[in-house]
Amino acid sequence: MALELSGIFETPRDIVRSKLRGMARWCLRLLAAIEHHLEKRRSRRTLSELTDDELSDVGLTRAQARAETSKSWFWS
């Protein structure tokens, strides 16, 4: 009977592994989100450094570029 029940219940080691895997997935998602926001920040900084001719090449006006670069670096 004890052997049958032991197969049903997770051992403490299995529980810890499961928790660690969950924490690792959460950390990877957090790092990916931070990386995404930092890339947006870099792109906006680069956009702010473009000349009017370069902006027209990508189809933007100076006002549109200014509006994009004035956004929050993290939340938008």
mmCIF file with all atom_site columns, C-alpha atoms in Angstrom:
data_model
loop_
_atom_site.group_PDB
_atom_site.id
_atom_site.type_symbol
_atom_site.label_atom_id
_atom_site.label_alt_id
_atom_site.label_comp_id
_atom_site.label_asym_id
_atom_site.label_entity_id
_atom_site.label_seq_id
_atom_site.pdbx_PDB_ins_code
_atom_site.Cartn_x
_atom_site.Cartn_y
_atom_site.Cartn_z
_atom_site.occupancy
_atom_site.B_iso_or_equiv
_atom_site.pdbx_formal_charge
_atom_site.auth_seq_id
_atom_site.auth_comp_id
_atom_site.auth_asym_id
_atom_site.auth_atom_id
_atom_site.pdbx_PDB_model_num
ATOM 1  C CA . MET A 1 1  ? 0.000  0.000  0.000   1.00 0.00 ? 1  MET A CA 1
ATOM 2  C CA . ALA A 1 2  ? 2.776  2.441  0.863   1.00 0.00 ? 2  ALA A CA 1
ATOM 3  C CA . LEU A 1 3  ? 4.500  1.774  -2.440  1.00 0.00 ? 3  LEU A CA 1
ATOM 4  C CA . GLU A 1 4  ? 1.320  2.487  -4.367  1.00 0.00 ? 4  GLU A CA 1
ATOM 5  C CA . LEU A 1 5  ? 0.743  5.796  -2.597  1.00 0.00 ? 5  LEU A CA 1
ATOM 6  C CA . SER A 1 6  ? 4.346  6.929  -3.017  1.00 0.00 ? 6  SER A CA 1
ATOM 7  C CA . GLY A 1 7  ? 3.901  6.863  -6.775  1.00 0.00 ? 7  GLY A CA 1
ATOM 8  C CA . ILE A 1 8  ? 0.896  9.178  -6.540  1.00 0.00 ? 8  ILE A CA 1
ATOM 9  C CA . PHE A 1 9  ? 2.427  11.866 -4.342  1.00 0.00 ? 9  PHE A CA 1
ATOM 10 C CA . GLU A 1 10 ? 5.298  14.043 -5.444  1.00 0.00 ? 10 GLU A CA 1
ATOM 11 C CA . THR A 1 11 ? 8.467  13.840 -3.445  1.00 0.00 ? 11 THR A CA 1
ATOM 12 C CA . PRO A 1 12 ? 9.873  17.019 -1.886  1.00 0.00 ? 12 PRO A CA 1
ATOM 13 C CA . ARG A 1 13 ? 12.653 16.956 -4.491  1.00 0.00 ? 13 ARG A CA 1
ATOM 14 C CA . ASP A 1 14 ? 10.070 16.912 -7.319  1.00 0.00 ? 14 ASP A CA 1
ATOM 15 C CA . ILE A 1 15 ? 8.213  19.812 -5.726  1.00 0.00 ? 15 ILE A CA 1
ATOM 16 C CA . VAL A 1 16 ? 11.420 21.858 -5.435  1.00 0.00 ? 16 VAL A CA 1
ATOM 17 C CA . ARG A 1 17 ? 12.340 21.107 -9.068  1.00 0.00 ? 17 ARG A CA 1
ATOM 18 C CA . SER A 1 18 ? 8.885  22.152 -10.192 1.00 0.00 ? 18 SER A CA 1
ATOM 19 C CA . LYS A 1 19 ? 9.115  25.409 -8.248  1.00 0.00 ? 19 LYS A CA 1
ATOM 20 C CA . LEU A 1 20 ? 12.590 26.113 -9.623  1.00 0.00 ? 20 LEU A CA 1
ATOM 21 C CA . ARG A 1 21 ? 11.431 25.486 -13.193 1.00 0.00 ? 21 ARG A CA 1
ATOM 22 C CA . GLY A 1 22 ? 8.524  27.864 -12.655 1.00 0.00 ? 22 GLY A CA 1
ATOM 23 C CA . MET A 1 23 ? 10.822 30.501 -11.214 1.00 0.00 ? 23 MET A CA 1
ATOM 24 C CA . ALA A 1 24 ? 13.284 30.056 -14.087 1.00 0.00 ? 24 ALA A CA 1
ATOM 25 C CA . ARG A 1 25 ? 10.490 30.517 -16.658 1.00 0.00 ? 25 ARG A CA 1
ATOM 26 C CA . TRP A 1 26 ? 9.295  33.640 -14.834 1.00 0.00 ? 26 TRP A CA 1
ATOM 27 C CA . CYS A 1 27 ? 12.851 35.065 -14.754 1.00 0.00 ? 27 CYS A CA 1
ATOM 28 C CA . LEU A 1 28 ? 13.317 34.391 -18.469 1.00 0.00 ? 28 LEU A CA 1
ATOM 29 C CA . ARG A 1 29 ? 10.037 36.166 -19.268 1.00 0.00 ? 29 ARG A CA 1
ATOM 30 C CA . LEU A 1 30 ? 11.093 39.115 -17.113 1.00 0.00 ? 30 LEU A CA 1
ATOM 31 C CA . LEU A 1 31 ? 14.485 39.346 -18.816 1.00 0.00 ? 31 LEU A CA 1
ATOM 32 C CA . ALA A 1 32 ? 12.845 39.151 -22.259 1.00 0.00 ? 32 ALA A CA 1
ATOM 33 C CA . ALA A 1 33 ? 10.466 41.984 -21.333 1.00 0.00 ? 33 ALA A CA 1
ATOM 34 C CA . ILE A 1 34 ? 13.326 44.163 -20.066 1.00 0.00 ? 34 ILE A CA 1
ATOM 35 C CA . GLU A 1 35 ? 15.354 43.417 -23.185 1.00 0.00 ? 35 GLU A CA 1
ATOM 36 C CA . HIS A 1 36 ? 12.367 44.364 -25.359 1.00 0.00 ? 36 HIS A CA 1
ATOM 37 C CA . HIS A 1 37 ? 11.914 47.689 -23.581 1.00 0.00 ? 37 HIS A CA 1
ATOM 38 C CA . LEU A 1 38 ? 15.622 48.491 -23.756 1.00 0.00 ? 38 LEU A CA 1
ATOM 39 C CA . GLU A 1 39 ? 15.612 47.761 -27.500 1.00 0.00 ? 39 GLU A CA 1
ATOM 40 C CA . LYS A 1 40 ? 12.688 50.186 -27.914 1.00 0.00 ? 40 LYS A CA 1
ATOM 41 C CA . ARG A 1 41 ? 14.677 52.762 -25.954 1.00 0.00 ? 41 ARG A CA 1
ATOM 42 C CA . ARG A 1 42 ? 17.727 52.272 -28.199 1.00 0.00 ? 42 ARG A CA 1
ATOM 43 C CA . SER A 1 43 ? 15.574 52.545 -31.322 1.00 0.00 ? 43 SER A CA 1
ATOM 44 C CA . ARG A 1 44 ? 13.995 55.772 -30.127 1.00 0.00 ? 44 ARG A CA 1
ATOM 45 C CA . ARG A 1 45 ? 17.383 57.220 -29.271 1.00 0.00 ? 45 ARG A CA 1
ATOM 46 C CA . THR A 1 46 ? 18.636 56.341 -32.760 1.00 0.00 ? 46 THR A CA 1
ATOM 47 C CA . LEU A 1 47 ? 15.489 57.847 -34.275 1.00 0.00 ? 47 LEU A CA 1
ATOM 48 C CA . SER A 1 48 ? 16.122 61.103 -32.436 1.00 0.00 ? 48 SER A CA 1
ATOM 49 C CA . GLU A 1 49 ? 19.609 61.300 -33.953 1.00 0.00 ? 49 GLU A CA 1
ATOM 50 C CA . LEU A 1 50 ? 18.467 60.990 -37.588 1.00 0.00 ? 50 LEU A CA 1
ATOM 51 C CA . THR A 1 51 ? 18.624 63.988 -39.908 1.00 0.00 ? 51 THR A CA 1
ATOM 52 C CA . ASP A 1 52 ? 15.548 65.314 -41.705 1.00 0.00 ? 52 ASP A CA 1
ATOM 53 C CA . ASP A 1 53 ? 16.703 63.627 -44.925 1.00 0.00 ? 53 ASP A CA 1
ATOM 54 C CA . GLU A 1 54 ? 17.130 60.282 -43.161 1.00 0.00 ? 54 GLU A CA 1
ATOM 55 C CA . LEU A 1 55 ? 13.704 60.646 -41.564 1.00 0.00 ? 55 LEU A CA 1
ATOM 56 C CA . SER A 1 56 ? 12.104 61.325 -44.927 1.00 0.00 ? 56 SER A CA 1
ATOM 57 C CA . ASP A 1 57 ? 13.807 58.193 -46.269 1.00 0.00 ? 57 ASP A CA 1
ATOM 58 C CA . VAL A 1 58 ? 11.914 56.112 -43.700 1.00 0.00 ? 58 VAL A CA 1
ATOM 59 C CA . GLY A 1 59 ? 8.705  58.084 -44.229 1.00 0.00 ? 59 GLY A CA 1
ATOM 60 C CA . LEU A 1 60 ? 8.624  60.120 -41.039 1.00 0.00 ? 60 LEU A CA 1
ATOM 61 C CA . THR A 1 61 ? 8.490  63.816 -40.319 1.00 0.00 ? 61 THR A CA 1
ATOM 62 C CA . ARG A 1 62 ? 10.484 65.500 -37.591 1.00 0.00 ? 62 ARG A CA 1
ATOM 63 C CA . ALA A 1 63 ? 7.243  65.982 -35.605 1.00 0.00 ? 63 ALA A CA 1
ATOM 64 C CA . GLN A 1 64 ? 6.412  62.272 -35.833 1.00 0.00 ? 64 GLN A CA 1
ATOM 65 C CA . ALA A 1 65 ? 9.932  61.350 -34.743 1.00 0.00 ? 65 ALA A CA 1
ATOM 66 C CA . ARG A 1 66 ? 9.742  63.795 -31.842 1.00 0.00 ? 66 ARG A CA 1
ATOM 67 C CA . ALA A 1 67 ? 6.367  62.357 -30.777 1.00 0.00 ? 67 ALA A CA 1
ATOM 68 C CA . GLU A 1 68 ? 7.807  58.824 -30.801 1.00 0.00 ? 68 GLU A CA 1
ATOM 69 C CA . THR A 1 69 ? 10.990 59.736 -28.918 1.00 0.00 ? 69 THR A CA 1
ATOM 70 C CA . SER A 1 70 ? 9.052  61.651 -26.266 1.00 0.00 ? 70 SER A CA 1
ATOM 71 C CA . LYS A 1 71 ? 7.265  58.468 -25.191 1.00 0.00 ? 71 LYS A CA 1
ATOM 72 C CA . SER A 1 72 ? 8.286  56.811 -21.958 1.00 0.00 ? 72 SER A CA 1
ATOM 73 C CA . TRP A 1 73 ? 11.276 54.552 -22.526 1.00 0.00 ? 73 TRP A CA 1
ATOM 74 C CA . PHE A 1 74 ? 9.759  51.738 -20.501 1.00 0.00 ? 74 PHE A CA 1
ATOM 75 C CA . TRP A 1 75 ? 5.968  51.827 -20.518 1.00 0.00 ? 75 TRP A CA 1
ATOM 76 C CA . SER A 1 76 ? 5.161  52.522 -24.158 1.00 0.00 ? 76 SER A CA 1
#
